Amino acid sequence: MTDKARDAEAVSRFVERFAAQLVEAGMTRMPARVFAALLSSDSGAMTSAELGEQLQVSPAAVSGAVRYLSQQHMVSREREPGSRRERYRVHSDQWYEALTNRDAILKRWSDSLREGVTSLGAETPAGRRLAETVAFFDFIQDELTAMMERWREHRERTFGQP
Amino acid sequence: MTDKARDAEAVSRFVERFAAQLVEAGMTRMPARVFAALLSSDSGAMTSAELGEQLQVSPAAVSGAVRYLSQQHMVSREREPGSRRERYRVHSDQWYEALTNRDAILKRWSDSLREGVTSLGAETPAGRRLAETVAFFDFIQDELTAMMERWREHRERTFGQP
DNA sequence: CGCTTCGTTCAGAAATTTGTGAAGTTAAGG
DNA sequence: CCTTAACTTCACAAATTTCTGAACGAAGCG
């Protein structure tokens, strides 16, 4: 068994294992696998063909997964200049990005809950519970922002330049 | 249309709307609907029969949803003493609980990633990326704990006793 | 103790989701 | 321009998930 083969096997084992964890946490399978594969590639970027081969799936499946992932800001696409190949990349601070984008979801929850407070009546017990929930989400939102800022600092201190 | 009927309609509208948001964020439909229903009830607790009626689903569906929700620590079960009815309850700090339990997931991710660092080699570029990801999650974990503590304080100041 | 009322579990039907193959689109290279 | 390579899109097949109805189990009440 060559070094290269050994690596491929180790990589694959990690990819599938980690992807399974992501799935368990609510992510769909193919995007999870693609993301894990990118995360464990040395360059941090792979072409559609490479992904298809590693994961043993069709180009169509890769395409779908990648579309989903870029909507979620979990990968970015790059065109290799002067080639029809496209590369999909994870940045090392990709989780940071992804988490930041959860803000949008929290915002919508807040809005929806606020409507609930109005329509159920701010004076009713249910209204009060919803109001408290709104307060929680607003609090979390502010805290998340601050937390991400601290991470950026922490990261620079620990790993060098941004 | 009586006051009660009007309320029921307004409640239902909110429940379905908010549940839809939860679904959009990855939650399964029935648990989302049950949770939203509990959240917008005045007492914060409902019986299986009440949930079934409000949501127009079978007892079996309620049972399944509730099982899921209590595994996720998003509702608690109460036995009404001297009755075969069971009540399912959301606490006002239920989100706090739920988020705290996400820690377990983060922990498993960290562990899985650490394995990845070892098996891919800490000196490889991929290994370094994974190591940075581990650092991120560990950071988040600590921050979450602190954040939840701050929320408890904030909540007491704003809404009165714990 | 049996009756009755809730709740749970389980097998299966229905609906949704997921991935494939094939056709379509865009853009590089001769 | 025409060819070819790469990705995307679409219709469909397969697998999975989700909810129901029915049978079962436990616990109060007469």
Tab-separated table of C-alpha atoms (C1' of nucleotides) in Angstrom:
chain	number	residue	atom	x	y	z
A	1	MET	CA	0.000	0.000	0.000
A	2	THR	CA	1.509	3.301	-1.085
A	3	ASP	CA	1.619	6.360	1.080
A	4	LYS	CA	-0.871	7.975	-1.156
A	5	ALA	CA	-3.345	5.121	-0.843
A	6	ARG	CA	-3.007	5.126	2.918
A	7	ASP	CA	-3.729	8.806	3.024
A	8	ALA	CA	-6.758	8.479	0.811
A	9	GLU	CA	-8.166	5.869	3.093
A	10	ALA	CA	-7.492	7.866	6.236
A	11	VAL	CA	-8.988	10.948	4.671
A	12	SER	CA	-12.050	9.074	3.583
A	13	ARG	CA	-12.537	7.598	7.008
A	14	PHE	CA	-12.397	11.014	8.606
A	15	VAL	CA	-14.631	12.571	5.979
A	16	GLU	CA	-17.379	10.034	6.425
A	17	ARG	CA	-17.143	10.084	10.173
A	18	PHE	CA	-17.240	13.823	10.493
A	19	ALA	CA	-19.957	14.153	7.884
A	20	ALA	CA	-22.043	11.740	9.908
A	21	GLN	CA	-21.715	14.056	12.892
A	22	LEU	CA	-22.874	16.984	10.838
A	23	VAL	CA	-25.834	14.972	9.610
A	24	GLU	CA	-26.689	14.064	13.164
A	25	ALA	CA	-26.796	17.750	13.972
A	26	GLY	CA	-29.322	18.381	11.235
A	27	MET	CA	-27.323	18.925	8.065
A	28	THR	CA	-28.266	17.025	4.914
A	29	ARG	CA	-25.982	14.223	3.893
A	30	MET	CA	-24.431	15.297	0.645
A	31	PRO	CA	-23.567	18.847	1.653
A	32	ALA	CA	-22.116	17.457	4.852
A	33	ARG	CA	-19.918	15.035	2.945
A	34	VAL	CA	-18.767	17.668	0.486
A	35	PHE	CA	-17.990	20.091	3.256
A	36	ALA	CA	-16.047	17.498	5.230
A	37	ALA	CA	-14.094	16.547	2.132
A	38	LEU	CA	-13.090	20.127	1.475
A	39	LEU	CA	-12.196	20.665	5.098
A	40	SER	CA	-9.798	17.748	5.055
A	41	SER	CA	-8.146	18.504	1.751
A	42	ASP	CA	-4.673	19.927	1.890
A	43	SER	CA	-5.350	22.851	-0.368
A	44	GLY	CA	-8.769	23.545	1.076
A	45	ALA	CA	-10.220	23.468	-2.416
A	46	MET	CA	-11.387	20.767	-4.769
A	47	THR	CA	-12.912	20.570	-8.210
A	48	SER	CA	-16.255	19.007	-8.897
A	49	ALA	CA	-14.551	16.003	-10.464
A	50	GLU	CA	-12.309	15.440	-7.450
A	51	LEU	CA	-15.249	15.628	-5.103
A	52	GLY	CA	-17.235	13.234	-7.228
A	53	GLU	CA	-14.425	10.715	-7.207
A	54	GLN	CA	-13.669	10.929	-3.517
A	55	LEU	CA	-17.303	10.659	-2.500
A	56	GLN	CA	-18.330	8.276	-5.270
A	57	VAL	CA	-21.263	10.350	-6.450
A	58	SER	CA	-22.427	11.875	-9.705
A	59	PRO	CA	-21.555	15.391	-10.875
A	60	ALA	CA	-25.200	16.275	-10.369
A	61	ALA	CA	-25.027	15.405	-6.697
A	62	VAL	CA	-21.895	17.493	-6.254
A	63	SER	CA	-23.525	20.374	-8.027
A	64	GLY	CA	-26.572	20.275	-5.773
A	65	ALA	CA	-24.526	20.040	-2.618
A	66	VAL	CA	-22.279	22.887	-3.638
A	67	ARG	CA	-25.222	25.101	-4.499
A	68	TYR	CA	-26.636	24.514	-1.054
A	69	LEU	CA	-23.320	25.129	0.656
A	70	SER	CA	-22.678	28.406	-1.085
A	71	GLN	CA	-26.149	29.646	-0.257
A	72	GLN	CA	-25.264	28.953	3.359
A	73	HIS	CA	-21.924	30.720	2.910
A	74	MET	CA	-20.080	27.585	3.831
A	75	VAL	CA	-18.000	27.342	0.682
A	76	SER	CA	-16.983	29.836	-1.937
A	77	ARG	CA	-16.573	29.181	-5.621
A	78	GLU	CA	-13.514	30.064	-7.614
A	79	ARG	CA	-13.041	30.032	-11.335
A	80	GLU	CA	-9.617	28.869	-12.293
A	81	PRO	CA	-8.613	31.525	-14.808
A	82	GLY	CA	-8.303	30.087	-18.302
A	83	SER	CA	-10.012	26.820	-17.526
A	84	ARG	CA	-13.547	25.564	-17.389
A	85	ARG	CA	-12.884	23.963	-14.081
A	86	GLU	CA	-14.392	25.487	-11.037
A	87	ARG	CA	-12.946	25.057	-7.592
A	88	TYR	CA	-14.880	25.018	-4.374
A	89	ARG	CA	-13.100	26.318	-1.364
A	90	VAL	CA	-13.476	26.414	2.378
A	91	HIS	CA	-11.780	29.269	4.098
A	92	SER	CA	-10.217	28.596	7.424
A	93	ASP	CA	-12.587	31.071	9.007
A	94	GLN	CA	-15.536	29.559	7.243
A	95	TRP	CA	-17.303	28.564	10.424
A	96	TYR	CA	-17.065	32.114	11.555
A	97	GLU	CA	-18.825	33.160	8.358
A	98	ALA	CA	-21.450	30.480	8.674
A	99	LEU	CA	-22.255	31.317	12.247
A	100	THR	CA	-22.450	34.988	11.459
A	101	ASN	CA	-25.037	34.209	8.836
A	102	ARG	CA	-27.184	32.519	11.439
A	103	ASP	CA	-27.949	36.055	12.528
A	104	ALA	CA	-30.431	36.337	9.695
A	105	ILE	CA	-32.362	33.384	11.039
A	106	LEU	CA	-32.401	34.746	14.551
A	107	LYS	CA	-33.650	38.037	13.197
A	108	ARG	CA	-36.590	36.386	11.463
A	109	TRP	CA	-37.432	34.430	14.585
A	110	SER	CA	-37.442	37.642	16.572
A	111	ASP	CA	-39.735	39.298	14.076
A	112	SER	CA	-42.114	36.386	13.987
A	113	LEU	CA	-42.241	36.244	17.763
A	114	ARG	CA	-42.877	39.959	18.030
A	115	GLU	CA	-45.889	39.553	15.776
A	116	GLY	CA	-47.022	36.815	18.106
A	117	VAL	CA	-46.794	39.121	21.099
A	118	THR	CA	-49.012	41.629	19.338
A	119	SER	CA	-51.587	39.184	18.081
A	120	LEU	CA	-51.862	37.234	21.317
A	121	GLY	CA	-51.784	40.365	23.446
A	122	ALA	CA	-48.804	41.672	25.354
A	123	GLU	CA	-50.757	41.402	28.604
A	124	THR	CA	-51.607	37.729	28.318
A	125	PRO	CA	-49.383	35.114	29.899
A	126	ALA	CA	-48.602	33.685	26.479
A	127	GLY	CA	-47.725	37.172	25.219
A	128	ARG	CA	-45.373	37.662	28.120
A	129	ARG	CA	-43.671	34.337	27.443
A	130	LEU	CA	-43.189	35.259	23.823
A	131	ALA	CA	-41.856	38.669	24.808
A	132	GLU	CA	-39.290	37.016	27.005
A	133	THR	CA	-38.317	34.758	24.141
A	134	VAL	CA	-37.836	37.784	21.917
A	135	ALA	CA	-35.603	39.280	24.582
A	136	PHE	CA	-33.563	36.101	24.661
A	137	PHE	CA	-32.985	36.066	20.942
A	138	ASP	CA	-32.116	39.726	20.827
A	139	PHE	CA	-29.657	39.159	23.622
A	140	ILE	CA	-28.109	36.210	21.820
A	141	GLN	CA	-27.782	38.206	18.650
A	142	ASP	CA	-25.808	40.952	20.327
A	143	GLU	CA	-23.681	38.464	22.164
A	144	LEU	CA	-22.908	36.493	19.035
A	145	THR	CA	-21.610	39.582	17.326
A	146	ALA	CA	-19.336	40.369	20.243
A	147	MET	CA	-18.244	36.777	20.507
A	148	MET	CA	-17.204	36.628	16.886
A	149	GLU	CA	-15.163	39.748	17.325
A	150	ARG	CA	-13.369	38.141	20.255
A	151	TRP	CA	-12.734	35.041	18.148
A	152	ARG	CA	-11.098	37.101	15.475
A	153	GLU	CA	-8.742	38.555	18.023
A	154	HIS	CA	-8.102	35.247	19.675
A	155	ARG	CA	-7.420	33.670	16.320
A	156	GLU	CA	-4.907	36.265	15.300
A	157	ARG	CA	-3.072	35.930	18.579
A	158	THR	CA	-2.987	32.154	18.309
A	159	PHE	CA	-2.511	31.441	14.641
A	160	GLY	CA	-0.837	34.519	13.229
A	161	GLN	CA	-2.174	36.945	10.673
A	162	PRO	CA	-5.911	37.079	9.757
B	1	MET	CA	-67.448	34.874	16.385
B	2	THR	CA	-66.785	34.604	20.092
B	3	ASP	CA	-63.706	35.932	21.801
B	4	LYS	CA	-62.546	32.413	22.335
B	5	ALA	CA	-62.862	31.510	18.681
B	6	ARG	CA	-60.994	34.612	17.636
B	7	ASP	CA	-58.202	33.768	19.992
B	8	ALA	CA	-57.999	30.223	18.728
B	9	GLU	CA	-57.606	31.473	15.215
B	10	ALA	CA	-54.957	34.024	16.118
B	11	VAL	CA	-53.073	31.434	18.122
B	12	SER	CA	-53.230	28.949	15.304
B	13	ARG	CA	-51.986	31.494	12.828
B	14	PHE	CA	-49.008	32.297	14.995
B	15	VAL	CA	-48.292	28.659	15.763
B	16	GLU	CA	-48.177	27.643	12.132
B	17	ARG	CA	-46.165	30.640	11.107
B	18	PHE	CA	-43.568	30.273	13.797
B	19	ALA	CA	-43.374	26.514	13.349
B	20	ALA	CA	-42.653	27.107	9.684
B	21	GLN	CA	-39.677	29.242	10.673
B	22	LEU	CA	-38.355	26.515	12.906
B	23	VAL	CA	-38.745	24.023	10.088
B	24	GLU	CA	-36.867	26.329	7.767
B	25	ALA	CA	-34.015	26.336	10.252
B	26	GLY	CA	-33.827	22.559	10.181
B	27	MET	CA	-36.316	21.318	12.771
B	28	THR	CA	-38.770	18.602	11.812
B	29	ARG	CA	-42.347	19.675	11.281
B	30	MET	CA	-44.325	18.022	14.014
B	31	PRO	CA	-41.969	18.812	16.874
B	32	ALA	CA	-41.832	22.375	15.605
B	33	ARG	CA	-45.618	22.659	15.619
B	34	VAL	CA	-45.943	21.132	19.060
B	35	PHE	CA	-43.282	23.378	20.460
B	36	ALA	CA	-44.849	26.485	18.951
B	37	ALA	CA	-48.236	25.488	20.314
B	38	LEU	CA	-46.877	25.092	23.819
B	39	LEU	CA	-44.982	28.336	23.569
B	40	SER	CA	-48.133	30.249	22.720
B	41	SER	CA	-50.398	28.645	25.279
B	42	ASP	CA	-51.278	30.740	28.294
B	43	SER	CA	-50.356	28.156	30.855
B	44	GLY	CA	-47.258	27.001	28.991
B	45	ALA	CA	-48.485	23.439	29.213
B	46	MET	CA	-50.890	21.309	27.253
B	47	THR	CA	-52.132	17.740	27.331
B	48	SER	CA	-51.705	15.347	24.486
B	49	ALA	CA	-55.411	15.654	23.631
B	50	GLU	CA	-55.266	19.457	23.519
B	51	LEU	CA	-52.239	19.371	21.272
B	52	GLY	CA	-53.894	16.848	18.995
B	53	GLU	CA	-56.977	19.004	18.674
B	54	GLN	CA	-55.167	22.260	18.087
B	55	LEU	CA	-52.827	20.792	15.505
B	56	GLN	CA	-55.327	18.377	13.991
B	57	VAL	CA	-53.124	15.344	14.278
B	58	SER	CA	-53.362	11.898	15.798
B	59	PRO	CA	-52.289	11.047	19.354
B	60	ALA	CA	-49.506	9.014	17.817
B	61	ALA	CA	-48.050	12.049	16.097
B	62	VAL	CA	-48.164	14.027	19.328
B	63	SER	CA	-46.492	11.210	21.146
B	64	GLY	CA	-43.664	11.046	18.640
B	65	ALA	CA	-43.114	14.781	18.613
B	66	VAL	CA	-43.089	14.991	22.382
B	67	ARG	CA	-40.640	12.140	22.680
B	68	TYR	CA	-38.283	13.977	20.343
B	69	LEU	CA	-38.718	17.291	22.143
B	70	SER	CA	-37.984	15.885	25.537
B	71	GLN	CA	-34.876	14.149	24.257
B	72	GLN	CA	-33.746	17.574	23.091
B	73	HIS	CA	-34.668	19.063	26.470
B	74	MET	CA	-37.122	21.404	24.830
B	75	VAL	CA	-40.167	20.339	26.818
B	76	SER	CA	-40.614	18.602	30.116
B	77	ARG	CA	-43.321	16.144	31.004
B	78	GLU	CA	-45.529	16.429	34.037
B	79	ARG	CA	-47.903	13.890	35.459
B	80	GLU	CA	-50.987	15.527	36.834
B	81	PRO	CA	-51.237	13.793	40.195
B	82	GLY	CA	-54.274	11.563	40.329
B	83	SER	CA	-54.994	11.598	36.632
B	84	ARG	CA	-53.850	9.637	33.622
B	85	ARG	CA	-53.358	12.831	31.716
B	86	GLU	CA	-49.866	13.952	31.107
B	87	ARG	CA	-48.962	17.561	30.542
B	88	TYR	CA	-46.118	18.783	28.400
B	89	ARG	CA	-44.573	22.018	29.449
B	90	VAL	CA	-42.203	24.626	28.115
B	91	HIS	CA	-40.336	26.595	30.705
B	92	SER	CA	-39.737	30.220	30.028
B	93	ASP	CA	-36.015	29.567	30.037
B	94	GLN	CA	-36.401	26.578	27.784
B	95	TRP	CA	-34.286	28.028	25.027
B	96	TYR	CA	-31.540	28.539	27.509
B	97	GLU	CA	-31.735	24.846	28.340
B	98	ALA	CA	-31.838	23.818	24.712
B	99	LEU	CA	-28.842	25.911	23.757
B	100	THR	CA	-26.887	24.646	26.710
B	101	ASN	CA	-27.454	21.129	25.474
B	102	ARG	CA	-25.904	22.016	22.149
B	103	ASP	CA	-22.660	21.856	24.076
B	104	ALA	CA	-22.769	18.107	23.808
B	105	ILE	CA	-22.818	18.337	20.034
B	106	LEU	CA	-19.942	20.795	19.936
B	107	LYS	CA	-18.005	18.494	22.187
B	108	ARG	CA	-18.450	15.565	19.829
B	109	TRP	CA	-17.457	17.684	16.866
B	110	SER	CA	-14.303	18.736	18.656
B	111	ASP	CA	-13.451	15.146	19.441
B	112	SER	CA	-14.063	14.014	15.920
B	113	LEU	CA	-11.946	16.828	14.528
B	114	ARG	CA	-9.126	16.073	16.928
B	115	GLU	CA	-9.065	12.518	15.649
B	116	GLY	CA	-8.864	13.991	12.185
B	117	VAL	CA	-5.841	16.078	13.105
B	118	THR	CA	-4.081	12.969	14.350
B	119	SER	CA	-4.928	10.745	11.433
B	120	LEU	CA	-4.184	13.310	8.753
B	121	GLY	CA	-1.065	14.522	10.513
B	122	ALA	CA	-0.751	17.695	12.559
B	123	GLU	CA	1.946	18.952	10.207
B	124	THR	CA	-0.066	18.725	7.024
B	125	PRO	CA	-2.008	21.717	5.764
B	126	ALA	CA	-5.257	19.815	6.222
B	127	GLY	CA	-4.244	18.908	9.752
B	128	ARG	CA	-3.544	22.524	10.544
B	129	ARG	CA	-6.929	23.567	9.187
B	130	LEU	CA	-8.653	20.981	11.319
B	131	ALA	CA	-6.673	22.076	14.339
B	132	GLU	CA	-7.840	25.605	13.821
B	133	THR	CA	-11.395	24.375	13.574
B	134	VAL	CA	-10.992	22.542	16.842
B	135	ALA	CA	-9.749	25.759	18.390
B	136	PHE	CA	-12.788	27.566	17.081
B	137	PHE	CA	-15.219	25.111	18.582
B	138	ASP	CA	-13.456	25.018	21.887
B	139	PHE	CA	-13.545	28.781	21.952
B	140	ILE	CA	-17.247	28.815	21.157
B	141	GLN	CA	-17.940	26.320	23.861
B	142	ASP	CA	-16.336	28.445	26.538
B	143	GLU	CA	-18.000	31.552	25.255
B	144	LEU	CA	-21.414	29.925	25.190
B	145	THR	CA	-21.129	29.003	28.811
B	146	ALA	CA	-20.217	32.553	29.763
B	147	MET	CA	-22.919	33.960	27.534
B	148	MET	CA	-25.598	31.859	29.147
B	149	GLU	CA	-24.492	33.034	32.549
B	150	ARG	CA	-24.815	36.637	31.410
B	151	TRP	CA	-28.282	35.886	30.056
B	152	ARG	CA	-29.376	34.563	33.426
B	153	GLU	CA	-28.299	37.793	35.049
B	154	HIS	CA	-29.798	39.927	32.331
B	155	ARG	CA	-33.037	38.019	32.576
B	156	GLU	CA	-33.322	38.456	36.313
B	157	ARG	CA	-32.692	42.172	36.047
B	158	THR	CA	-35.271	42.563	33.296
B	159	PHE	CA	-38.031	40.157	34.198
B	160	GLY	CA	-37.752	39.715	37.950
B	161	GLN	CA	-36.939	36.589	39.898
B	162	PRO	CA	-35.348	33.511	38.252
C	1	DC	C1'	-61.372	-6.304	40.243
C	2	DG	C1'	-63.091	-5.056	36.039
C	3	DC	C1'	-64.019	-0.815	33.248
C	4	DT	C1'	-62.568	3.069	31.080
C	5	DT	C1'	-59.487	6.530	29.691
C	6	DC	C1'	-55.023	8.075	28.054
C	7	DG	C1'	-50.879	7.319	26.141
C	8	DT	C1'	-47.466	4.545	23.560
C	9	DT	C1'	-45.848	1.446	20.058
C	10	DC	C1'	-45.797	-0.709	15.627
C	11	DA	C1'	-46.764	-1.854	10.838
C	12	DG	C1'	-47.791	0.192	6.846
C	13	DA	C1'	-49.476	3.925	3.486
C	14	DA	C1'	-48.413	8.379	1.746
C	15	DA	C1'	-45.546	12.060	0.939
C	16	DT	C1'	-41.228	14.077	0.781
C	17	DT	C1'	-36.421	14.000	-0.063
C	18	DT	C1'	-32.239	12.477	-2.353
C	19	DG	C1'	-29.313	11.098	-5.992
C	20	DT	C1'	-28.921	9.486	-10.911
C	21	DG	C1'	-28.806	9.681	-15.973
C	22	DA	C1'	-29.483	12.413	-19.813
C	23	DA	C1'	-30.125	16.596	-22.094
C	24	DG	C1'	-28.899	21.457	-22.051
C	25	DT	C1'	-25.804	25.568	-21.434
C	26	DT	C1'	-21.645	28.082	-21.327
C	27	DA	C1'	-17.079	28.923	-22.415
C	28	DA	C1'	-12.275	27.454	-23.740
C	29	DG	C1'	-9.284	25.774	-27.489
C	30	DG	C1'	-8.189	24.528	-31.963
D	1	DC	C1'	-16.874	28.711	-35.922
D	2	DC	C1'	-16.929	24.146	-34.542
D	3	DT	C1'	-15.538	20.918	-30.997
D	4	DT	C1'	-15.083	19.569	-26.542
D	5	DA	C1'	-14.913	19.975	-21.571
D	6	DA	C1'	-17.164	21.174	-17.443
D	7	DC	C1'	-20.937	22.217	-14.797
D	8	DT	C1'	-26.051	22.726	-14.320
D	9	DT	C1'	-30.807	21.522	-14.727
D	10	DC	C1'	-34.636	18.432	-15.111
D	11	DA	C1'	-37.513	14.268	-14.877
D	12	DC	C1'	-37.713	10.245	-12.647
D	13	DA	C1'	-36.554	6.178	-9.605
D	14	DA	C1'	-35.293	4.837	-5.142
D	15	DA	C1'	-34.825	5.441	-0.456
D	16	DT	C1'	-36.176	7.652	3.562
D	17	DT	C1'	-39.171	10.025	6.519
D	18	DT	C1'	-43.588	11.155	8.477
D	19	DC	C1'	-48.023	10.413	10.029
D	20	DT	C1'	-52.047	7.374	10.688
D	21	DG	C1'	-54.952	3.556	12.400
D	22	DA	C1'	-55.087	-0.261	15.295
D	23	DA	C1'	-53.556	-3.033	18.937
D	24	DC	C1'	-51.470	-2.841	23.349
D	25	DG	C1'	-50.347	-1.261	28.141
D	26	DA	C1'	-50.787	1.276	32.384
D	27	DA	C1'	-53.385	3.697	35.815
D	28	DG	C1'	-57.399	5.829	38.035
D	29	DC	C1'	-62.300	5.048	39.296
D	30	DG	C1'	-66.403	2.713	40.468
